[in-house]
Amino acid sequence: MKKLIAKIRAILRNRRVRKIWMRTISSIACLVVFITTYALVLPAITMESEAACGIEAHQHDESCYEERLICNIPESDGHMHTEDCYSTTQKLICGLSE
């Protein structure tokens, strides 16, 4: 009978330990999920909000660049400038940093 009672106590003790471990691991897992979700949503929140200074960030577009003419032949009836007459690298002319 004493062996049976000792075995029951051991089982109950193990059960308590498992419950504590399950709660701990579940809590940590929930915390990781919420932190990961917040970390993934944070860039979207930042992009939607206005800057504190009120100045919007500048992004270069086609109007900020100038194509360079590399062809030495003047344009005439015999020669029309095509894409081959312009440099493949464009020069930044807006002067603003991105």
mmCIF file with all atom_site columns, C-alpha atoms in Angstrom, residues 4-90:
data_model
loop_
_atom_site.group_PDB
_atom_site.id
_atom_site.type_symbol
_atom_site.label_atom_id
_atom_site.label_alt_id
_atom_site.label_comp_id
_atom_site.label_asym_id
_atom_site.label_entity_id
_atom_site.label_seq_id
_atom_site.pdbx_PDB_ins_code
_atom_site.Cartn_x
_atom_site.Cartn_y
_atom_site.Cartn_z
_atom_site.occupancy
_atom_site.B_iso_or_equiv
_atom_site.pdbx_formal_charge
_atom_site.auth_seq_id
_atom_site.auth_comp_id
_atom_site.auth_asym_id
_atom_site.auth_atom_id
_atom_site.pdbx_PDB_model_num
ATOM 1  C CA . LEU A 1 4  ? 1.054  2.621  -4.266  1.00 0.00 ? 4  LEU A CA 1
ATOM 2  C CA . ILE A 1 5  ? 0.747  5.891  -2.307  1.00 0.00 ? 5  ILE A CA 1
ATOM 3  C CA . ALA A 1 6  ? 4.360  6.787  -3.144  1.00 0.00 ? 6  ALA A CA 1
ATOM 4  C CA . LYS A 1 7  ? 3.701  6.088  -6.826  1.00 0.00 ? 7  LYS A CA 1
ATOM 5  C CA . ILE A 1 8  ? 0.529  8.223  -6.790  1.00 0.00 ? 8  ILE A CA 1
ATOM 6  C CA . ARG A 1 9  ? 2.453  11.107 -5.168  1.00 0.00 ? 9  ARG A CA 1
ATOM 7  C CA . ALA A 1 10 ? 5.198  10.817 -7.803  1.00 0.00 ? 10 ALA A CA 1
ATOM 8  C CA . ILE A 1 11 ? 2.614  10.887 -10.603 1.00 0.00 ? 11 ILE A CA 1
ATOM 9  C CA . LEU A 1 12 ? 0.874  13.933 -9.092  1.00 0.00 ? 12 LEU A CA 1
ATOM 10 C CA . ARG A 1 13 ? 4.220  15.706 -8.615  1.00 0.00 ? 13 ARG A CA 1
ATOM 11 C CA . ASN A 1 14 ? 5.166  14.998 -12.245 1.00 0.00 ? 14 ASN A CA 1
ATOM 12 C CA . ARG A 1 15 ? 1.759  16.248 -13.355 1.00 0.00 ? 15 ARG A CA 1
ATOM 13 C CA . ARG A 1 16 ? 2.247  19.520 -11.446 1.00 0.00 ? 16 ARG A CA 1
ATOM 14 C CA . VAL A 1 17 ? 5.692  19.966 -12.963 1.00 0.00 ? 17 VAL A CA 1
ATOM 15 C CA . ARG A 1 18 ? 4.312  19.321 -16.463 1.00 0.00 ? 18 ARG A CA 1
ATOM 16 C CA . LYS A 1 19 ? 1.512  21.849 -15.880 1.00 0.00 ? 19 LYS A CA 1
ATOM 17 C CA . ILE A 1 20 ? 4.030  24.486 -14.825 1.00 0.00 ? 20 ILE A CA 1
ATOM 18 C CA . TRP A 1 21 ? 6.216  23.737 -17.841 1.00 0.00 ? 21 TRP A CA 1
ATOM 19 C CA . MET A 1 22 ? 3.222  23.848 -20.201 1.00 0.00 ? 22 MET A CA 1
ATOM 20 C CA . ARG A 1 23 ? 2.105  27.227 -18.834 1.00 0.00 ? 23 ARG A CA 1
ATOM 21 C CA . THR A 1 24 ? 5.631  28.616 -19.066 1.00 0.00 ? 24 THR A CA 1
ATOM 22 C CA . ILE A 1 25 ? 6.224  27.387 -22.614 1.00 0.00 ? 25 ILE A CA 1
ATOM 23 C CA . SER A 1 26 ? 2.762  28.555 -23.729 1.00 0.00 ? 26 SER A CA 1
ATOM 24 C CA . SER A 1 27 ? 3.363  32.001 -22.260 1.00 0.00 ? 27 SER A CA 1
ATOM 25 C CA . ILE A 1 28 ? 6.718  32.292 -23.982 1.00 0.00 ? 28 ILE A CA 1
ATOM 26 C CA . ALA A 1 29 ? 5.196  31.117 -27.277 1.00 0.00 ? 29 ALA A CA 1
ATOM 27 C CA . CYS A 1 30 ? 2.432  33.740 -27.036 1.00 0.00 ? 30 CYS A CA 1
ATOM 28 C CA . LEU A 1 31 ? 4.977  36.425 -26.266 1.00 0.00 ? 31 LEU A CA 1
ATOM 29 C CA . VAL A 1 32 ? 7.064  35.434 -29.304 1.00 0.00 ? 32 VAL A CA 1
ATOM 30 C CA . VAL A 1 33 ? 3.976  35.527 -31.550 1.00 0.00 ? 33 VAL A CA 1
ATOM 31 C CA . PHE A 1 34 ? 2.962  39.013 -30.392 1.00 0.00 ? 34 PHE A CA 1
ATOM 32 C CA . ILE A 1 35 ? 6.484  40.420 -30.640 1.00 0.00 ? 35 ILE A CA 1
ATOM 33 C CA . THR A 1 36 ? 6.957  38.959 -34.132 1.00 0.00 ? 36 THR A CA 1
ATOM 34 C CA . THR A 1 37 ? 3.616  40.330 -35.305 1.00 0.00 ? 37 THR A CA 1
ATOM 35 C CA . TYR A 1 38 ? 4.448  43.782 -33.944 1.00 0.00 ? 38 TYR A CA 1
ATOM 36 C CA . ALA A 1 39 ? 7.884  43.682 -35.589 1.00 0.00 ? 39 ALA A CA 1
ATOM 37 C CA . LEU A 1 40 ? 6.302  42.855 -38.944 1.00 0.00 ? 40 LEU A CA 1
ATOM 38 C CA . VAL A 1 41 ? 3.604  45.548 -38.660 1.00 0.00 ? 41 VAL A CA 1
ATOM 39 C CA . LEU A 1 42 ? 5.943  48.309 -37.426 1.00 0.00 ? 42 LEU A CA 1
ATOM 40 C CA . PRO A 1 43 ? 7.411  49.204 -40.876 1.00 0.00 ? 43 PRO A CA 1
ATOM 41 C CA . ALA A 1 44 ? 3.900  49.624 -42.294 1.00 0.00 ? 44 ALA A CA 1
ATOM 42 C CA . ILE A 1 45 ? 2.924  51.909 -39.412 1.00 0.00 ? 45 ILE A CA 1
ATOM 43 C CA . THR A 1 46 ? 6.085  53.951 -39.919 1.00 0.00 ? 46 THR A CA 1
ATOM 44 C CA . MET A 1 47 ? 5.487  54.350 -43.657 1.00 0.00 ? 47 MET A CA 1
ATOM 45 C CA . GLU A 1 48 ? 1.922  55.604 -43.123 1.00 0.00 ? 48 GLU A CA 1
ATOM 46 C CA . SER A 1 49 ? 2.722  58.252 -40.533 1.00 0.00 ? 49 SER A CA 1
ATOM 47 C CA . GLU A 1 50 ? 3.888  61.749 -41.431 1.00 0.00 ? 50 GLU A CA 1
ATOM 48 C CA . ALA A 1 51 ? 7.362  62.928 -40.577 1.00 0.00 ? 51 ALA A CA 1
ATOM 49 C CA . ALA A 1 52 ? 7.691  64.997 -37.401 1.00 0.00 ? 52 ALA A CA 1
ATOM 50 C CA . CYS A 1 53 ? 9.334  67.836 -39.313 1.00 0.00 ? 53 CYS A CA 1
ATOM 51 C CA . GLY A 1 54 ? 6.546  67.914 -41.914 1.00 0.00 ? 54 GLY A CA 1
ATOM 52 C CA . ILE A 1 55 ? 8.945  67.392 -44.823 1.00 0.00 ? 55 ILE A CA 1
ATOM 53 C CA . GLU A 1 56 ? 8.150  64.378 -46.930 1.00 0.00 ? 56 GLU A CA 1
ATOM 54 C CA . ALA A 1 57 ? 11.056 62.162 -47.967 1.00 0.00 ? 57 ALA A CA 1
ATOM 55 C CA . HIS A 1 58 ? 12.291 62.684 -51.519 1.00 0.00 ? 58 HIS A CA 1
ATOM 56 C CA . GLN A 1 59 ? 12.453 59.749 -53.884 1.00 0.00 ? 59 GLN A CA 1
ATOM 57 C CA . HIS A 1 60 ? 14.185 60.123 -57.227 1.00 0.00 ? 60 HIS A CA 1
ATOM 58 C CA . ASP A 1 61 ? 12.037 59.641 -60.300 1.00 0.00 ? 61 ASP A CA 1
ATOM 59 C CA . GLU A 1 62 ? 12.556 60.236 -64.029 1.00 0.00 ? 62 GLU A CA 1
ATOM 60 C CA . SER A 1 63 ? 12.433 64.022 -63.627 1.00 0.00 ? 63 SER A CA 1
ATOM 61 C CA . CYS A 1 64 ? 15.525 63.935 -61.373 1.00 0.00 ? 64 CYS A CA 1
ATOM 62 C CA . TYR A 1 65 ? 17.772 62.470 -64.056 1.00 0.00 ? 65 TYR A CA 1
ATOM 63 C CA . GLU A 1 66 ? 19.173 63.825 -67.297 1.00 0.00 ? 66 GLU A CA 1
ATOM 64 C CA . GLU A 1 67 ? 20.187 61.732 -70.282 1.00 0.00 ? 67 GLU A CA 1
ATOM 65 C CA . ARG A 1 68 ? 23.567 62.623 -71.740 1.00 0.00 ? 68 ARG A CA 1
ATOM 66 C CA . LEU A 1 69 ? 24.048 62.876 -75.465 1.00 0.00 ? 69 LEU A CA 1
ATOM 67 C CA . ILE A 1 70 ? 27.233 61.001 -76.369 1.00 0.00 ? 70 ILE A CA 1
ATOM 68 C CA . CYS A 1 71 ? 26.877 61.238 -80.128 1.00 0.00 ? 71 CYS A CA 1
ATOM 69 C CA . ASN A 1 72 ? 29.202 63.798 -81.786 1.00 0.00 ? 72 ASN A CA 1
ATOM 70 C CA . ILE A 1 73 ? 27.205 63.924 -85.023 1.00 0.00 ? 73 ILE A CA 1
ATOM 71 C CA . PRO A 1 74 ? 24.782 66.873 -85.192 1.00 0.00 ? 74 PRO A CA 1
ATOM 72 C CA . GLU A 1 75 ? 21.154 66.043 -85.827 1.00 0.00 ? 75 GLU A CA 1
ATOM 73 C CA . SER A 1 76 ? 20.184 66.567 -89.476 1.00 0.00 ? 76 SER A CA 1
ATOM 74 C CA . ASP A 1 77 ? 18.156 64.984 -92.285 1.00 0.00 ? 77 ASP A CA 1
ATOM 75 C CA . GLY A 1 78 ? 20.733 62.189 -92.549 1.00 0.00 ? 78 GLY A CA 1
ATOM 76 C CA . HIS A 1 79 ? 21.077 61.559 -88.823 1.00 0.00 ? 79 HIS A CA 1
ATOM 77 C CA . MET A 1 80 ? 18.410 61.490 -86.127 1.00 0.00 ? 80 MET A CA 1
ATOM 78 C CA . HIS A 1 81 ? 19.398 60.886 -82.510 1.00 0.00 ? 81 HIS A CA 1
ATOM 79 C CA . THR A 1 82 ? 18.129 57.537 -81.218 1.00 0.00 ? 82 THR A CA 1
ATOM 80 C CA . GLU A 1 83 ? 18.591 55.675 -77.928 1.00 0.00 ? 83 GLU A CA 1
ATOM 81 C CA . ASP A 1 84 ? 22.057 54.633 -79.131 1.00 0.00 ? 84 ASP A CA 1
ATOM 82 C CA . CYS A 1 85 ? 23.129 58.303 -79.140 1.00 0.00 ? 85 CYS A CA 1
ATOM 83 C CA . TYR A 1 86 ? 22.452 58.725 -75.408 1.00 0.00 ? 86 TYR A CA 1
ATOM 84 C CA . SER A 1 87 ? 24.499 57.430 -72.480 1.00 0.00 ? 87 SER A CA 1
ATOM 85 C CA . THR A 1 88 ? 23.170 54.406 -70.626 1.00 0.00 ? 88 THR A CA 1
ATOM 86 C CA . THR A 1 89 ? 24.097 56.024 -67.307 1.00 0.00 ? 89 THR A CA 1
ATOM 87 C CA . GLN A 1 90 ? 21.898 58.927 -66.311 1.00 0.00 ? 90 GLN A CA 1
#
